[in-house]
Amino acid sequence: MATSRTGTTRYKHNSTKALRQAQRNGLTNCPCQAHCRHHKGRRCNIPLDYENRRRPNGATTDHITAWANGGTDDTNNLAVICFTCNTSQGDKRPKKREQVTTIDFTT
Ligand SMILES: [Zn+2]
Ligand SMILES: [Zn+2]
């Protein structure tokens, strides 16, 4: 068994399939909520762009149950969410977002 988590032919195939399914089902807005940092508990709801997937609102797929937790690449384990949500979930480390260290020079 291949142990590669990403970039498998199967994943790509199912990912495309899941995207097509979502589009056919009329999923027009990002259904992601709660588990994303950037919109804390609120529904993302950004209009999904199925044509330009690299855009912040591009339609991408993400594992519902993570690979590490025994999730599969089956289409029923793939959720369609926007690119921004996908990247913010995948990254466990805190992003460099506004980590402004306030230094007080007024001594
Ligand atoms: Zn989203
Ligand atoms: Zn999200």
mmCIF file of N, CA, C and O and ligand atoms in Angstrom:
data_model
loop_
_atom_site.group_PDB
_atom_site.id
_atom_site.type_symbol
_atom_site.label_atom_id
_atom_site.label_comp_id
_atom_site.label_asym_id
_atom_site.label_seq_id
_atom_site.Cartn_x
_atom_site.Cartn_y
_atom_site.Cartn_z
ATOM 1 N N MET A 1 0.826 -1.215 0.000
ATOM 2 C CA MET A 1 0.000 0.000 0.000
ATOM 3 C C MET A 1 0.857 1.260 0.000
ATOM 4 O O MET A 1 1.803 1.382 0.759
ATOM 5 N N ALA A 2 0.483 2.152 -0.828
ATOM 6 C CA ALA A 2 1.198 3.430 -0.854
ATOM 7 C C ALA A 2 0.847 4.232 0.395
ATOM 8 O O ALA A 2 -0.282 4.194 0.870
ATOM 9 N N THR A 3 1.811 4.899 0.914
ATOM 10 C CA THR A 3 1.567 5.649 2.135
ATOM 11 C C THR A 3 1.460 7.152 1.873
ATOM 12 O O THR A 3 1.233 7.918 2.788
ATOM 13 N N SER A 4 1.638 7.530 0.620
ATOM 14 C CA SER A 4 1.553 8.942 0.280
ATOM 15 C C SER A 4 0.164 9.479 0.587
ATOM 16 O O SER A 4 -0.833 8.885 0.224
ATOM 17 N N ARG A 5 0.105 10.596 1.264
ATOM 18 C CA ARG A 5 -1.178 11.144 1.686
ATOM 19 C C ARG A 5 -1.839 11.986 0.605
ATOM 20 O O ARG A 5 -3.039 12.052 0.508
ATOM 21 N N THR A 6 -1.020 12.670 -0.169
ATOM 22 C CA THR A 6 -1.605 13.560 -1.168
ATOM 23 C C THR A 6 -1.094 13.203 -2.555
ATOM 24 O O THR A 6 -0.101 12.499 -2.695
ATOM 25 N N GLY A 7 -1.773 13.682 -3.540
ATOM 26 C CA GLY A 7 -1.307 13.538 -4.903
ATOM 27 C C GLY A 7 -1.488 12.156 -5.494
ATOM 28 O O GLY A 7 -0.962 11.867 -6.554
ATOM 29 N N THR A 8 -2.230 11.283 -4.837
ATOM 30 C CA THR A 8 -2.473 9.981 -5.428
ATOM 31 C C THR A 8 -3.482 10.130 -6.570
ATOM 32 O O THR A 8 -4.322 11.019 -6.555
ATOM 33 N N THR A 9 -3.370 9.260 -7.537
ATOM 34 C CA THR A 9 -4.273 9.292 -8.679
ATOM 35 C C THR A 9 -5.708 9.144 -8.214
ATOM 36 O O THR A 9 -6.608 9.817 -8.688
ATOM 37 N N ARG A 10 -5.888 8.255 -7.264
ATOM 38 C CA ARG A 10 -7.210 7.984 -6.736
ATOM 39 C C ARG A 10 -7.826 9.228 -6.091
ATOM 40 O O ARG A 10 -8.987 9.546 -6.302
ATOM 41 N N TYR A 11 -7.002 9.904 -5.328
ATOM 42 C CA TYR A 11 -7.503 11.108 -4.676
ATOM 43 C C TYR A 11 -7.903 12.161 -5.701
ATOM 44 O O TYR A 11 -8.967 12.748 -5.620
ATOM 45 N N LYS A 12 -7.028 12.374 -6.675
ATOM 46 C CA LYS A 12 -7.306 13.379 -7.705
ATOM 47 C C LYS A 12 -8.581 13.039 -8.460
ATOM 48 O O LYS A 12 -9.402 13.900 -8.742
ATOM 49 N N HIS A 13 -8.709 11.774 -8.777
ATOM 50 C CA HIS A 13 -9.882 11.296 -9.501
ATOM 51 C C HIS A 13 -11.152 11.554 -8.688
ATOM 52 O O HIS A 13 -12.108 12.128 -9.193
ATOM 53 N N ASN A 14 -11.130 11.144 -7.441
ATOM 54 C CA ASN A 14 -12.302 11.313 -6.582
ATOM 55 C C ASN A 14 -12.564 12.768 -6.245
ATOM 56 O O ASN A 14 -13.707 13.167 -6.058
ATOM 57 N N SER A 15 -11.500 13.520 -6.176
ATOM 58 C CA SER A 15 -11.638 14.938 -5.899
ATOM 59 C C SER A 15 -12.415 15.621 -7.027
ATOM 60 O O SER A 15 -13.354 16.382 -6.788
ATOM 61 N N THR A 16 -12.032 15.320 -8.248
ATOM 62 C CA THR A 16 -12.725 15.874 -9.411
ATOM 63 C C THR A 16 -14.182 15.435 -9.412
ATOM 64 O O THR A 16 -15.089 16.220 -9.691
ATOM 65 N N LYS A 17 -14.385 14.168 -9.069
ATOM 66 C CA LYS A 17 -15.727 13.605 -9.033
ATOM 67 C C LYS A 17 -16.585 14.323 -7.972
ATOM 68 O O LYS A 17 -17.728 14.687 -8.231
ATOM 69 N N ALA A 18 -16.005 14.519 -6.809
ATOM 70 C CA ALA A 18 -16.720 15.182 -5.712
ATOM 71 C C ALA A 18 -17.079 16.618 -6.091
ATOM 72 O O ALA A 18 -18.171 17.099 -5.783
ATOM 73 N N LEU A 19 -16.165 17.284 -6.786
ATOM 74 C CA LEU A 19 -16.418 18.657 -7.209
ATOM 75 C C LEU A 19 -17.558 18.708 -8.214
ATOM 76 O O LEU A 19 -18.435 19.559 -8.136
ATOM 77 N N ARG A 20 -17.548 17.755 -9.151
ATOM 78 C CA ARG A 20 -18.599 17.708 -10.159
ATOM 79 C C ARG A 20 -19.953 17.413 -9.510
ATOM 80 O O ARG A 20 -20.959 18.003 -9.858
ATOM 81 N N GLN A 21 -19.916 16.502 -8.567
ATOM 82 C CA GLN A 21 -21.141 16.139 -7.840
ATOM 83 C C GLN A 21 -21.707 17.350 -7.108
ATOM 84 O O GLN A 21 -22.900 17.636 -7.187
ATOM 85 N N ALA A 22 -20.834 18.055 -6.415
ATOM 86 C CA ALA A 22 -21.256 19.223 -5.637
ATOM 87 C C ALA A 22 -21.854 20.281 -6.540
ATOM 88 O O ALA A 22 -22.875 20.891 -6.226
ATOM 89 N N GLN A 23 -21.215 20.456 -7.697
ATOM 90 C CA GLN A 23 -21.688 21.453 -8.650
ATOM 91 C C GLN A 23 -23.070 21.066 -9.166
ATOM 92 O O GLN A 23 -23.954 21.900 -9.293
ATOM 93 N N ARG A 24 -23.221 19.783 -9.439
ATOM 94 C CA ARG A 24 -24.501 19.280 -9.946
ATOM 95 C C ARG A 24 -25.582 19.391 -8.873
ATOM 96 O O ARG A 24 -26.741 19.628 -9.156
ATOM 97 N N ASN A 25 -25.179 19.195 -7.619
ATOM 98 C CA ASN A 25 -26.136 19.297 -6.518
ATOM 99 C C ASN A 25 -26.481 20.739 -6.169
ATOM 100 O O ASN A 25 -27.231 21.001 -5.235
ATOM 101 N N GLY A 26 -25.874 21.652 -6.879
ATOM 102 C CA GLY A 26 -26.190 23.051 -6.674
ATOM 103 C C GLY A 26 -25.502 23.686 -5.481
ATOM 104 O O GLY A 26 -25.988 24.649 -4.907
ATOM 105 N N LEU A 27 -24.361 23.115 -5.105
ATOM 106 C CA LEU A 27 -23.603 23.723 -4.014
ATOM 107 C C LEU A 27 -22.877 24.945 -4.566
ATOM 108 O O LEU A 27 -21.916 24.820 -5.313
ATOM 109 N N THR A 28 -23.360 26.113 -4.226
ATOM 110 C CA THR A 28 -22.780 27.319 -4.802
ATOM 111 C C THR A 28 -21.959 28.103 -3.792
ATOM 112 O O THR A 28 -21.165 28.955 -4.155
ATOM 113 N N ASN A 29 -22.163 27.792 -2.514
ATOM 114 C CA ASN A 29 -21.434 28.533 -1.493
ATOM 115 C C ASN A 29 -20.705 27.561 -0.566
ATOM 116 O O ASN A 29 -21.167 26.453 -0.330
ATOM 117 N N CYS A 30 -19.594 28.019 -0.043
ATOM 118 C CA CYS A 30 -18.783 27.179 0.830
ATOM 119 C C CYS A 30 -19.569 26.769 2.087
ATOM 120 O O CYS A 30 -20.033 27.623 2.830
ATOM 121 N N PRO A 31 -19.752 25.469 2.298
ATOM 122 C CA PRO A 31 -20.566 25.002 3.419
ATOM 123 C C PRO A 31 -19.795 24.910 4.729
ATOM 124 O O PRO A 31 -20.356 24.531 5.761
ATOM 125 N N CYS A 32 -18.528 25.225 4.673
ATOM 126 C CA CYS A 32 -17.681 25.048 5.839
ATOM 127 C C CYS A 32 -18.096 25.950 6.997
ATOM 128 O O CYS A 32 -18.500 27.078 6.833
ATOM 129 N N GLN A 33 -18.019 25.398 8.169
ATOM 130 C CA GLN A 33 -18.261 26.211 9.358
ATOM 131 C C GLN A 33 -17.480 25.627 10.527
ATOM 132 O O GLN A 33 -16.890 24.580 10.425
ATOM 133 N N ALA A 34 -17.504 26.320 11.592
ATOM 134 C CA ALA A 34 -16.938 25.881 12.862
ATOM 135 C C ALA A 34 -15.442 25.552 12.866
ATOM 136 O O ALA A 34 -14.695 26.195 13.579
ATOM 137 N N HIS A 35 -15.028 24.564 12.081
ATOM 138 C CA HIS A 35 -13.653 24.110 12.253
ATOM 139 C C HIS A 35 -12.587 24.978 11.606
ATOM 140 O O HIS A 35 -11.428 24.614 11.597
ATOM 141 N N CYS A 36 -12.961 26.097 11.063
ATOM 142 C CA CYS A 36 -11.964 26.983 10.489
ATOM 143 C C CYS A 36 -11.638 28.126 11.422
ATOM 144 O O CYS A 36 -12.524 28.690 12.038
ATOM 145 N N ARG A 37 -10.392 28.468 11.446
ATOM 146 C CA ARG A 37 -9.986 29.565 12.318
ATOM 147 C C ARG A 37 -10.488 30.896 11.804
ATOM 148 O O ARG A 37 -10.917 31.741 12.562
ATOM 149 N N HIS A 38 -10.427 31.075 10.470
ATOM 150 C CA HIS A 38 -10.626 32.418 9.944
ATOM 151 C C HIS A 38 -12.049 32.932 10.041
ATOM 152 O O HIS A 38 -12.298 34.112 9.887
ATOM 153 N N HIS A 39 -13.018 32.048 10.273
ATOM 154 C CA HIS A 39 -14.374 32.583 10.423
ATOM 155 C C HIS A 39 -15.065 32.014 11.652
ATOM 156 O O HIS A 39 -16.282 31.869 11.703
ATOM 157 N N LYS A 40 -14.266 31.680 12.613
ATOM 158 C CA LYS A 40 -14.686 31.246 13.956
ATOM 159 C C LYS A 40 -16.167 30.913 14.176
ATOM 160 O O LYS A 40 -16.935 31.743 14.647
ATOM 161 N N GLY A 41 -16.527 29.690 13.869
ATOM 162 C CA GLY A 41 -17.865 29.241 14.214
ATOM 163 C C GLY A 41 -18.971 29.689 13.280
ATOM 164 O O GLY A 41 -20.044 29.127 13.284
ATOM 165 N N ARG A 42 -18.703 30.700 12.480
ATOM 166 C CA ARG A 42 -19.728 31.147 11.545
ATOM 167 C C ARG A 42 -19.588 30.364 10.254
ATOM 168 O O ARG A 42 -18.531 29.859 9.926
ATOM 169 N N ARG A 43 -20.664 30.278 9.493
ATOM 170 C CA ARG A 43 -20.608 29.632 8.204
ATOM 171 C C ARG A 43 -19.783 30.489 7.263
ATOM 172 O O ARG A 43 -19.910 31.702 7.248
ATOM 173 N N CYS A 44 -18.947 29.839 6.494
ATOM 174 C CA CYS A 44 -18.099 30.578 5.553
ATOM 175 C C CYS A 44 -18.966 31.222 4.477
ATOM 176 O O CYS A 44 -19.002 32.435 4.327
ATOM 177 N N ASN A 45 -19.694 30.349 3.737
ATOM 178 C CA ASN A 45 -20.710 30.816 2.789
ATOM 179 C C ASN A 45 -20.189 31.656 1.625
ATOM 180 O O ASN A 45 -20.970 32.325 0.945
ATOM 181 N N ILE A 46 -18.915 31.625 1.367
ATOM 182 C CA ILE A 46 -18.374 32.391 0.240
ATOM 183 C C ILE A 46 -18.807 31.699 -1.068
ATOM 184 O O ILE A 46 -18.882 30.482 -1.124
ATOM 185 N N PRO A 47 -19.173 32.470 -2.099
ATOM 186 C CA PRO A 47 -19.563 31.844 -3.368
ATOM 187 C C PRO A 47 -18.380 31.080 -3.972
ATOM 188 O O PRO A 47 -17.301 31.643 -4.148
ATOM 189 N N LEU A 48 -18.584 29.816 -4.248
ATOM 190 C CA LEU A 48 -17.502 28.974 -4.737
ATOM 191 C C LEU A 48 -17.226 29.205 -6.227
ATOM 192 O O LEU A 48 -18.144 29.340 -7.021
ATOM 193 N N ASP A 49 -15.961 29.238 -6.571
ATOM 194 C CA ASP A 49 -15.554 29.371 -7.961
ATOM 195 C C ASP A 49 -15.048 28.018 -8.459
ATOM 196 O O ASP A 49 -13.975 27.570 -8.080
ATOM 197 N N TYR A 50 -15.845 27.368 -9.282
ATOM 198 C CA TYR A 50 -15.469 26.043 -9.765
ATOM 199 C C TYR A 50 -14.485 26.096 -10.933
ATOM 200 O O TYR A 50 -13.894 25.094 -11.294
ATOM 201 N N GLU A 51 -14.351 27.267 -11.520
ATOM 202 C CA GLU A 51 -13.474 27.386 -12.680
ATOM 203 C C GLU A 51 -12.037 27.693 -12.276
ATOM 204 O O GLU A 51 -11.094 27.117 -12.793
ATOM 205 N N ASN A 52 -11.905 28.604 -11.355
ATOM 206 C CA ASN A 52 -10.565 29.016 -10.931
ATOM 207 C C ASN A 52 -10.305 28.548 -9.518
ATOM 208 O O ASN A 52 -10.543 29.254 -8.550
ATOM 209 N N ARG A 53 -9.810 27.327 -9.417
ATOM 210 C CA ARG A 53 -9.705 26.687 -8.102
ATOM 211 C C ARG A 53 -8.573 27.221 -7.242
ATOM 212 O O ARG A 53 -8.485 26.916 -6.067
ATOM 213 N N ARG A 54 -7.689 27.991 -7.841
ATOM 214 C CA ARG A 54 -6.584 28.521 -7.044
ATOM 215 C C ARG A 54 -6.950 29.839 -6.389
ATOM 216 O O ARG A 54 -6.173 30.423 -5.659
ATOM 217 N N ARG A 55 -8.116 30.325 -6.717
ATOM 218 C CA ARG A 55 -8.542 31.573 -6.097
ATOM 219 C C ARG A 55 -8.911 31.323 -4.642
ATOM 220 O O ARG A 55 -9.223 30.199 -4.270
ATOM 221 N N PRO A 56 -8.927 32.377 -3.830
ATOM 222 C CA PRO A 56 -9.295 32.190 -2.416
ATOM 223 C C PRO A 56 -10.660 31.535 -2.261
ATOM 224 O O PRO A 56 -10.903 30.813 -1.302
ATOM 225 N N ASN A 57 -11.561 31.769 -3.216
ATOM 226 C CA ASN A 57 -12.886 31.164 -3.133
ATOM 227 C C ASN A 57 -13.031 30.002 -4.118
ATOM 228 O O ASN A 57 -14.129 29.585 -4.444
ATOM 229 N N GLY A 58 -11.913 29.505 -4.608
ATOM 230 C CA GLY A 58 -11.937 28.362 -5.515
ATOM 231 C C GLY A 58 -12.475 27.121 -4.823
ATOM 232 O O GLY A 58 -12.243 26.921 -3.633
ATOM 233 N N ALA A 59 -13.199 26.284 -5.561
ATOM 234 C CA ALA A 59 -13.760 25.066 -4.981
ATOM 235 C C ALA A 59 -12.674 23.993 -4.887
ATOM 236 O O ALA A 59 -12.033 23.646 -5.859
ATOM 237 N N THR A 60 -12.469 23.491 -3.685
ATOM 238 C CA THR A 60 -11.486 22.437 -3.462
ATOM 239 C C THR A 60 -12.125 21.346 -2.605
ATOM 240 O O THR A 60 -13.198 21.543 -2.042
ATOM 241 N N THR A 61 -11.461 20.224 -2.508
ATOM 242 C CA THR A 61 -11.997 19.171 -1.651
ATOM 243 C C THR A 61 -11.080 18.953 -0.451
ATOM 244 O O THR A 61 -9.876 19.163 -0.527
ATOM 245 N N ASP A 62 -11.686 18.532 0.613
ATOM 246 C CA ASP A 62 -10.931 18.250 1.824
ATOM 247 C C ASP A 62 -11.479 16.972 2.442
ATOM 248 O O ASP A 62 -12.649 16.645 2.284
ATOM 249 N N HIS A 63 -10.619 16.230 3.125
ATOM 250 C CA HIS A 63 -11.073 15.014 3.785
ATOM 251 C C HIS A 63 -11.954 15.352 4.988
ATOM 252 O O HIS A 63 -11.569 16.191 5.801
ATOM 253 N N ILE A 64 -13.092 14.690 5.081
ATOM 254 C CA ILE A 64 -13.960 14.908 6.236
ATOM 255 C C ILE A 64 -13.311 14.268 7.459
ATOM 256 O O ILE A 64 -13.134 14.907 8.494
ATOM 257 N N THR A 65 -12.983 12.991 7.330
ATOM 258 C CA THR A 65 -12.155 12.346 8.342
ATOM 259 C C THR A 65 -10.724 12.364 7.822
ATOM 260 O O THR A 65 -10.452 11.875 6.731
ATOM 261 N N ALA A 66 -9.845 12.977 8.557
ATOM 262 C CA ALA A 66 -8.468 13.129 8.107
ATOM 263 C C ALA A 66 -7.809 11.777 7.862
ATOM 264 O O ALA A 66 -8.145 10.783 8.504
ATOM 265 N N TRP A 67 -6.883 11.777 6.929
ATOM 266 C CA TRP A 67 -6.120 10.573 6.619
ATOM 267 C C TRP A 67 -5.497 9.982 7.879
ATOM 268 O O TRP A 67 -5.533 8.782 8.100
ATOM 269 N N ALA A 68 -4.958 10.852 8.681
ATOM 270 C CA ALA A 68 -4.292 10.419 9.906
ATOM 271 C C ALA A 68 -5.242 9.686 10.848
ATOM 272 O O ALA A 68 -4.837 8.862 11.657
ATOM 273 N N ASN A 69 -6.539 9.996 10.723
ATOM 274 C CA ASN A 69 -7.532 9.354 11.585
ATOM 275 C C ASN A 69 -8.253 8.207 10.888
ATOM 276 O O ASN A 69 -9.332 7.793 11.306
ATOM 277 N N GLY A 70 -7.675 7.739 9.819
ATOM 278 C CA GLY A 70 -8.245 6.588 9.138
ATOM 279 C C GLY A 70 -9.237 6.926 8.044
ATOM 280 O O GLY A 70 -9.936 6.052 7.538
ATOM 281 N N GLY A 71 -9.322 8.196 7.672
ATOM 282 C CA GLY A 71 -10.212 8.608 6.587
ATOM 283 C C GLY A 71 -9.713 8.089 5.248
ATOM 284 O O GLY A 71 -8.522 7.839 5.075
ATOM 285 N N THR A 72 -10.620 7.912 4.312
ATOM 286 C CA THR A 72 -10.256 7.395 2.998
ATOM 287 C C THR A 72 -10.352 8.490 1.943
ATOM 288 O O THR A 72 -10.762 9.613 2.231
ATOM 289 N N ASP A 73 -9.984 8.128 0.715
ATOM 290 C CA ASP A 73 -10.105 9.053 -0.407
ATOM 291 C C ASP A 73 -11.433 8.883 -1.140
ATOM 292 O O ASP A 73 -11.614 9.387 -2.230
ATOM 293 N N ASP A 74 -12.349 8.134 -0.554
ATOM 294 C CA ASP A 74 -13.652 7.949 -1.183
ATOM 295 C C ASP A 74 -14.387 9.278 -1.281
ATOM 296 O O ASP A 74 -14.203 10.147 -0.428
ATOM 297 N N THR A 75 -15.227 9.386 -2.282
ATOM 298 C CA THR A 75 -15.948 10.654 -2.463
ATOM 299 C C THR A 75 -16.824 10.974 -1.253
ATOM 300 O O THR A 75 -17.047 12.128 -0.948
ATOM 301 N N ASN A 76 -17.299 9.938 -0.563
ATOM 302 C CA ASN A 76 -18.141 10.226 0.607
ATOM 303 C C ASN A 76 -17.333 10.707 1.810
ATOM 304 O O ASN A 76 -17.896 11.065 2.833
ATOM 305 N N ASN A 77 -16.015 10.705 1.682
ATOM 306 C CA ASN A 77 -15.189 11.292 2.736
ATOM 307 C C ASN A 77 -14.596 12.627 2.287
ATOM 308 O O ASN A 77 -13.724 13.179 2.932
ATOM 309 N N LEU A 78 -15.075 13.118 1.149
ATOM 310 C CA LEU A 78 -14.543 14.374 0.642
ATOM 311 C C LEU A 78 -15.595 15.474 0.729
ATOM 312 O O LEU A 78 -16.715 15.298 0.272
ATOM 313 N N ALA A 79 -15.229 16.568 1.337
ATOM 314 C CA ALA A 79 -16.133 17.708 1.435
ATOM 315 C C ALA A 79 -15.638 18.799 0.503
ATOM 316 O O ALA A 79 -14.436 19.002 0.368
ATOM 317 N N VAL A 80 -16.550 19.454 -0.163
ATOM 318 C CA VAL A 80 -16.178 20.567 -1.029
ATOM 319 C C VAL A 80 -16.228 21.855 -0.224
ATOM 320 O O VAL A 80 -17.258 22.208 0.333
ATOM 321 N N ILE A 81 -15.101 22.489 -0.138
ATOM 322 C CA ILE A 81 -15.013 23.766 0.582
ATOM 323 C C ILE A 81 -14.121 24.715 -0.216
ATOM 324 O O ILE A 81 -13.442 24.288 -1.146
ATOM 325 N N CYS A 82 -14.116 25.959 0.142
ATOM 326 C CA CYS A 82 -13.314 26.925 -0.600
ATOM 327 C C CYS A 82 -11.827 26.783 -0.275
ATOM 328 O O CYS A 82 -11.445 26.193 0.729
ATOM 329 N N PHE A 83 -11.013 27.315 -1.160
ATOM 330 C CA PHE A 83 -9.565 27.208 -1.048
ATOM 331 C C PHE A 83 -9.055 27.776 0.285
ATOM 332 O O PHE A 83 -8.197 27.187 0.935
ATOM 333 N N THR A 84 -9.613 28.896 0.681
ATOM 334 C CA THR A 84 -9.191 29.532 1.927
ATOM 335 C C THR A 84 -9.445 28.618 3.116
ATOM 336 O O THR A 84 -8.580 28.439 3.978
ATOM 337 N N CYS A 85 -10.629 28.024 3.153
ATOM 338 C CA CYS A 85 -10.961 27.109 4.240
ATOM 339 C C CYS A 85 -10.033 25.898 4.215
ATOM 340 O O CYS A 85 -9.531 25.472 5.243
ATOM 341 N N ASN A 86 -9.819 25.380 3.032
ATOM 342 C CA ASN A 86 -8.984 24.203 2.886
ATOM 343 C C ASN A 86 -7.578 24.447 3.420
ATOM 344 O O ASN A 86 -7.046 23.657 4.201
ATOM 345 N N THR A 87 -6.990 25.550 3.045
ATOM 346 C CA THR A 87 -5.628 25.827 3.477
ATOM 347 C C THR A 87 -5.563 26.159 4.964
ATOM 348 O O THR A 87 -4.610 25.797 5.632
ATOM 349 N N SER A 88 -6.572 26.806 5.491
ATOM 350 C CA SER A 88 -6.519 27.153 6.910
ATOM 351 C C SER A 88 -6.709 25.922 7.791
ATOM 352 O O SER A 88 -6.248 25.872 8.917
ATOM 353 N N GLN A 89 -7.404 24.904 7.255
ATOM 354 C CA GLN A 89 -7.574 23.679 8.027
ATOM 355 C C GLN A 89 -6.334 22.811 7.989
ATOM 356 O O GLN A 89 -5.981 22.170 8.954
ATOM 357 N N GLY A 90 -5.720 22.788 6.804
ATOM 358 C CA GLY A 90 -4.581 21.903 6.618
ATOM 359 C C GLY A 90 -3.370 22.329 7.419
ATOM 360 O O GLY A 90 -2.555 21.513 7.794
ATOM 361 N N ASP A 91 -3.289 23.588 7.663
ATOM 362 C CA ASP A 91 -2.128 24.109 8.349
ATOM 363 C C ASP A 91 -2.348 24.120 9.850
ATOM 364 O O ASP A 91 -3.114 24.888 10.383
ATOM 365 N N LYS A 92 -1.641 23.262 10.527
ATOM 366 C CA LYS A 92 -1.816 23.146 11.974
ATOM 367 C C LYS A 92 -1.102 24.270 12.712
ATOM 368 O O LYS A 92 -1.488 24.677 13.770
ATOM 369 N N ARG A 93 -0.037 24.745 12.075
ATOM 370 C CA ARG A 93 0.708 25.811 12.732
ATOM 371 C C ARG A 93 -0.017 27.134 12.574
ATOM 372 O O ARG A 93 -0.648 27.367 11.550
ATOM 373 N N PRO A 94 0.086 27.994 13.548
ATOM 374 C CA PRO A 94 -0.542 29.300 13.393
ATOM 375 C C PRO A 94 0.129 30.061 12.264
ATOM 376 O O PRO A 94 1.357 30.105 12.182
ATOM 377 N N LYS A 95 -0.672 30.612 11.378
ATOM 378 C CA LYS A 95 -0.100 31.384 10.282
ATOM 379 C C LYS A 95 0.488 32.670 10.809
ATOM 380 O O LYS A 95 0.235 33.076 11.926
ATOM 381 N N LYS A 96 1.249 33.323 9.939
ATOM 382 C CA LYS A 96 1.925 34.539 10.343
ATOM 383 C C LYS A 96 0.972 35.707 10.496
ATOM 384 O O LYS A 96 1.390 36.841 10.563
ATOM 385 N N ARG A 97 -0.314 35.403 10.486
ATOM 386 C CA ARG A 97 -1.284 36.483 10.456
ATOM 387 C C ARG A 97 -1.146 37.448 11.629
ATOM 388 O O ARG A 97 -1.292 37.084 12.784
ATOM 389 N N GLU A 98 -0.856 38.636 11.296
ATOM 390 C CA GLU A 98 -0.855 39.733 12.248
ATOM 391 C C GLU A 98 -0.268 39.396 13.624
ATOM 392 O O GLU A 98 -0.845 39.732 14.636
ATOM 393 N N GLN A 99 0.832 38.688 13.609
ATOM 394 C CA GLN A 99 1.444 38.409 14.908
ATOM 395 C C GLN A 99 2.327 39.584 15.291
ATOM 396 O O GLN A 99 3.529 39.467 15.408
ATOM 397 N N VAL A 100 1.688 40.696 15.451
ATOM 398 C CA VAL A 100 2.426 41.911 15.740
ATOM 399 C C VAL A 100 2.813 41.945 17.210
ATOM 400 O O VAL A 100 1.963 41.997 18.091
ATOM 401 N N THR A 101 4.087 41.860 17.421
ATOM 402 C CA THR A 101 4.555 41.961 18.785
ATOM 403 C C THR A 101 4.660 43.437 19.133
ATOM 404 O O THR A 101 5.365 44.188 18.469
ATOM 405 N N THR A 102 3.925 43.823 20.098
ATOM 406 C CA THR A 102 3.935 45.226 20.453
ATOM 407 C C THR A 102 5.129 45.517 21.368
ATOM 408 O O THR A 102 5.243 44.966 22.458
ATOM 409 N N ILE A 103 5.990 46.309 20.832
ATOM 410 C CA ILE A 103 7.141 46.693 21.648
ATOM 411 C C ILE A 103 6.972 48.151 22.064
ATOM 412 O O ILE A 103 6.734 49.020 21.233
ATOM 413 N N ASP A 104 7.071 48.374 23.306
ATOM 414 C CA ASP A 104 6.867 49.722 23.813
ATOM 415 C C ASP A 104 8.205 50.433 23.994
ATOM 416 O O ASP A 104 9.030 50.018 24.799
ATOM 417 N N PHE A 105 8.418 51.457 23.184
ATOM 418 C CA PHE A 105 9.689 52.177 23.256
ATOM 419 C C PHE A 105 9.608 53.442 24.107
ATOM 420 O O PHE A 105 10.554 54.194 24.222
ATOM 421 N N THR A 106 8.439 53.644 24.660
ATOM 422 C CA THR A 106 8.241 54.902 25.378
ATOM 423 C C THR A 106 8.745 54.854 26.820
ATOM 424 O O THR A 106 8.036 55.205 27.748
ATOM 425 N N THR A 107 9.934 54.352 26.959
ATOM 426 C CA THR A 107 10.466 54.258 28.311
ATOM 427 C C THR A 107 11.093 55.585 28.726
ATOM 428 O O THR A 107 11.873 56.123 27.967
HETATM 429 ZN ZN ZN B 1 -14.910 28.561 2.901
HETATM 430 ZN ZN ZN B 2 -13.992 27.421 6.639
#
